[in-house]
Coordinates of C-alpha atoms in Angstrom, one line a residue:
M13 CA -15.8 -18.7 -3.3
T14 CA -15.7 -22.2 -4.9
T15 CA -13.2 -23.8 -6.9
H16 CA -15.5 -23.8 -10.1
D17 CA -16.4 -20.0 -9.2
E18 CA -12.6 -19.3 -9.4
E19 CA -12.0 -21.0 -12.1
L20 CA -14.7 -19.4 -14.1
L21 CA -13.4 -15.9 -12.7
A22 CA -9.6 -17.1 -14.2
R23 CA -11.3 -17.5 -17.9
V24 CA -13.2 -14.3 -18.0
R25 CA -9.6 -12.9 -16.5
E26 CA -8.0 -14.4 -19.6
M27 CA -10.4 -13.4 -22.0
R28 CA -10.7 -10.2 -21.0
E29 CA -6.6 -9.4 -21.5
R30 CA -7.0 -10.6 -24.9
G31 CA -9.8 -8.2 -25.5
S32 CA -12.9 -10.0 -25.4
A33 CA -16.3 -7.7 -24.8
P34 CA -18.8 -9.0 -22.2
K35 CA -21.2 -10.4 -24.9
Q36 CA -18.3 -12.4 -26.1
I37 CA -17.0 -14.0 -23.1
A38 CA -21.0 -14.3 -22.3
K39 CA -21.5 -16.4 -25.6
A40 CA -18.1 -18.3 -25.2
L41 CA -18.9 -19.5 -21.7
G42 CA -22.5 -20.1 -21.7
L43 CA -23.7 -17.2 -19.5
R44 CA -26.1 -14.7 -19.5
P45 CA -24.8 -11.1 -20.3
A46 CA -25.7 -9.7 -17.0
Q47 CA -23.7 -12.6 -15.5
A48 CA -20.9 -11.9 -17.6
T49 CA -20.7 -8.5 -17.0
A50 CA -21.0 -8.7 -13.6
L51 CA -17.9 -11.1 -13.5
V52 CA -16.2 -8.7 -15.7
R53 CA -16.7 -6.0 -13.2
Q54 CA -15.6 -8.2 -10.3
V55 CA -12.7 -9.0 -12.4
A56 CA -11.6 -5.4 -12.8
E57 CA -12.4 -4.6 -9.3
A58 CA -10.0 -7.0 -8.1
A59 CA -7.2 -6.1 -10.3
Q60 CA -7.5 -2.4 -9.4
A61 CA -7.4 -3.4 -5.5
H62 CA -3.8 -4.5 -6.1
T63 CA -2.7 -1.4 -8.4
P64 CA -0.5 1.3 -6.4
P65 CA -3.1 4.2 -5.8
D66 CA -0.7 6.6 -8.0
E67 CA -1.1 4.3 -11.1
R68 CA -4.7 4.1 -11.2
P69 CA -6.8 6.3 -13.8
V70 CA -6.9 10.1 -13.0
V71 CA -10.4 10.8 -13.2
G72 CA -9.8 14.5 -12.9
C73 CA -7.4 17.1 -11.4
W74 CA -8.0 20.6 -10.4
V75 CA -6.3 24.0 -9.0
N76 CA -8.0 27.3 -8.3
A77 CA -8.0 29.8 -10.9
G78 CA -5.1 32.6 -9.8
W79 CA -2.7 30.1 -8.4
S80 CA -0.4 31.0 -10.6
A81 CA -0.2 35.1 -9.4
G82 CA 3.3 36.0 -8.4
L83 CA 5.6 33.3 -10.0
D84 CA 7.5 33.3 -12.1
L85 CA 6.5 30.5 -15.2
T86 CA 8.7 31.3 -17.4
G87 CA 9.6 27.4 -17.6
A88 CA 6.0 26.8 -18.0
P89 CA 4.2 29.3 -20.3
D90 CA 1.4 26.8 -21.2
W91 CA 0.7 26.8 -17.4
A92 CA 0.6 30.5 -17.5
A93 CA -1.2 30.9 -20.3
A94 CA -4.3 28.5 -18.8
D95 CA -4.7 30.5 -15.8
P96 CA -5.0 34.4 -17.3
I97 CA -6.4 35.3 -13.9
G98 CA -2.8 34.6 -12.5
Q99 CA -1.6 37.6 -14.8
E100 CA -4.0 40.4 -13.3
P101 CA -2.7 42.4 -10.9
D102 CA -3.2 41.5 -7.3
P103 CA -5.8 38.9 -7.8
D104 CA -7.1 37.6 -4.1
T105 CA -6.0 34.4 -5.0
G106 CA -2.3 34.9 -5.0
G107 CA 0.0 32.9 -2.9
F108 CA -2.3 29.5 -2.9
A109 CA -3.0 26.8 -5.0
Q110 CA -5.7 24.8 -3.8
I111 CA -5.4 20.9 -5.6
L112 CA -7.9 18.3 -6.1
L113 CA -6.9 15.2 -7.7
A114 CA -9.6 12.3 -8.6
R115 CA -8.5 8.6 -9.1
Q116 CA -10.6 5.7 -10.0
E117 CA -11.3 3.6 -6.8
R118 CA -13.3 0.7 -8.5
A119 CA -16.5 0.8 -10.7
S120 CA -18.4 3.9 -9.9
R121 CA -16.3 4.8 -7.3
V122 CA -13.6 7.3 -6.8
T123 CA -10.9 8.5 -4.5
V124 CA -10.6 12.0 -4.0
T125 CA -7.6 14.0 -2.2
G126 CA -7.0 18.0 -1.6
F127 CA -3.4 19.9 -1.0
L128 CA -3.7 23.3 0.2
V129 CA -0.5 24.9 -0.9
D130 CA 1.2 27.9 0.2
V131 CA 3.2 28.7 -2.9
Y132 CA 4.9 31.8 -1.6
C133 CA 6.5 30.4 1.5
L134 CA 5.0 27.3 3.6
G135 CA 4.4 24.6 0.8
V136 CA 1.6 22.4 1.7
K137 CA -0.5 23.7 4.3
N138 CA -3.5 21.6 4.5
V139 CA -4.3 18.3 3.1
T140 CA -7.7 16.7 2.9
D141 CA -7.3 12.8 3.5
P142 CA -8.0 10.5 0.5
E143 CA -12.0 9.6 1.0
V144 CA -13.9 7.1 -1.6
M145 CA -17.2 8.1 -3.2
A146 CA -19.5 7.9 -5.7
S147 CA -17.9 8.7 -9.1
G148 CA -21.4 10.9 -9.3
S149 CA -20.6 13.1 -6.4
L150 CA -17.7 14.7 -8.4
T151 CA -20.2 17.1 -9.4
T152 CA -21.5 18.5 -6.5
Y153 CA -18.4 18.0 -4.6
V154 CA -15.8 19.8 -7.1
P155 CA -17.8 23.1 -6.8
M156 CA -18.0 23.1 -3.1
Y157 CA -14.3 22.1 -2.4
Y158 CA -13.9 25.6 -4.4
S159 CA -16.2 27.4 -3.3
A160 CA -14.4 30.4 -1.6
F161 CA -13.3 31.2 -5.0
D162 CA -15.0 33.7 -7.0
H163 CA -13.9 31.7 -10.2
P164 CA -14.5 28.1 -11.2
P165 CA -11.8 25.8 -10.8
L166 CA -9.3 25.0 -13.7
S167 CA -8.7 21.5 -15.1
I168 CA -5.2 20.3 -15.0
S169 CA -3.0 17.4 -15.6
V170 CA -1.9 15.0 -12.7
E171 CA 1.9 16.3 -14.0
Q172 CA 1.1 20.0 -13.6
A173 CA -0.7 18.8 -10.0
Q174 CA 2.4 16.4 -8.7
T175 CA 4.7 20.0 -10.0
I176 CA 3.0 22.6 -8.5
V177 CA 2.9 20.0 -5.3
R178 CA 6.2 18.2 -4.9
D179 CA 8.3 21.3 -5.7
A180 CA 6.4 23.3 -3.3
V181 CA 7.5 21.2 -1.0
T182 CA 11.1 21.3 -1.8
Y183 CA 11.0 24.8 -2.0
A184 CA 9.7 25.5 1.6
G185 CA 12.0 22.3 2.7
G186 CA 14.7 24.7 1.7
L187 CA 13.4 27.6 4.2
G188 CA 13.0 25.6 7.0
F189 CA 9.1 24.4 6.7
E190 CA 7.6 20.8 6.4
P191 CA 4.7 19.9 4.9
A192 CA 1.2 19.6 6.8
A193 CA 0.5 16.4 8.7
G194 CA -0.9 13.7 6.7
F195 CA 0.9 14.5 3.3
T196 CA 2.9 11.4 3.2
D197 CA -0.2 9.3 3.3
A198 CA -1.9 11.9 0.5
A199 CA 1.1 12.0 -1.3
V200 CA 1.1 8.5 -2.1
H201 CA -2.5 9.1 -4.7
L202 CA -0.5 11.8 -6.1
G203 CA 2.6 10.6 -7.3
T204 CA 5.7 11.8 -8.6
P205 CA 6.2 14.2 -11.4
P206 CA 8.3 13.7 -14.2
G207 CA 11.8 14.5 -14.5
D208 CA 11.5 16.7 -17.4
R209 CA 8.5 18.5 -15.9
P210 CA 8.3 22.5 -16.4
T211 CA 9.9 24.7 -13.8
I212 CA 7.9 27.0 -11.3
G213 CA 9.5 29.6 -9.8
F214 CA 8.2 29.9 -6.2
G215 CA 7.8 32.9 -3.7
R216 CA 6.1 36.2 -4.5
D217 CA 8.0 37.9 -7.5
G218 CA 10.9 35.8 -6.7
K219 CA 10.9 36.4 -3.0
P220 CA 9.7 34.1 0.0
F221 CA 7.0 36.0 0.9
Y222 CA 4.5 34.9 4.6
F223 CA 1.2 36.2 5.0
S224 CA 0.2 34.8 8.5
G225 CA -2.7 32.5 8.8
P226 CA -5.4 31.6 11.6
Y227 CA -3.5 28.5 12.7
D228 CA 0.2 30.0 12.3
D229 CA 2.6 30.9 14.8
P230 CA 3.9 34.0 13.1
G231 CA 6.9 34.8 15.2
K232 CA 8.2 30.9 14.8
V233 CA 7.7 31.5 10.8
V234 CA 9.5 35.1 10.7
E235 CA 12.2 33.8 13.1
T236 CA 12.7 30.5 11.0
L237 CA 12.7 32.6 7.4
E238 CA 15.0 35.1 9.4
R239 CA 17.4 32.0 9.9
T240 CA 17.3 30.3 6.4
C241 CA 16.8 33.7 4.4
G242 CA 18.3 36.4 5.8
T243 CA 17.3 40.2 7.0
G244 CA 15.8 41.7 4.0
N245 CA 16.0 38.5 1.5
Y246 CA 12.2 37.8 2.9
D247 CA 8.6 39.8 3.1
Y248 CA 6.0 39.5 5.6
V249 CA 2.4 40.3 6.6
A250 CA 1.8 39.4 10.1
H251 CA 1.1 40.1 14.0
L252 CA 4.0 39.2 16.2

């Protein structure tokens, strides 16, 4: 990049910070509208590259319908009301919150990150590593991500997603379980929930409940629960 180009970009940056539109910039700097628009985009992308992942604009955030089944949402009545399937008796989705977050990466590009959360016991069981894709791809990616569920996902705030994921990790940690590999890198995109967030009561009906998955070590999980909770203070369904 030449000195002239750098100076031009600096002037475009200054004018954008003052709120000037691309057409105004083009007129003031003697540029064609297309040139001004391209420079404005370049300035925006450069600024975005230096913005921490968790401070980039949220394009969308979702969780599966029924995620709240069995949880105590007395402290989060609005979240409970937004998930009516979670209030039905024995919904098939009970025990898992599958969260997908999309943040702006740069013009027409987004970064998507996913978390599979066992809200009854183990916390974050799996992570979908951050992936950059075209913004338009979300229209097909989101339904595909939730294709295992019978109902469309719920659109939620990033604060709700942060609370579900981060507080489930804390809950599971108290039971002796660490989040899945890759969680630390993915959590950079998620961010931290506000201090005055609603309270979620994890566990099924107030009690840790373990339902074994295909890649678990059930014996080890139950042994850990026996040690951290004590006999009779947890439930499980597993072939030991």
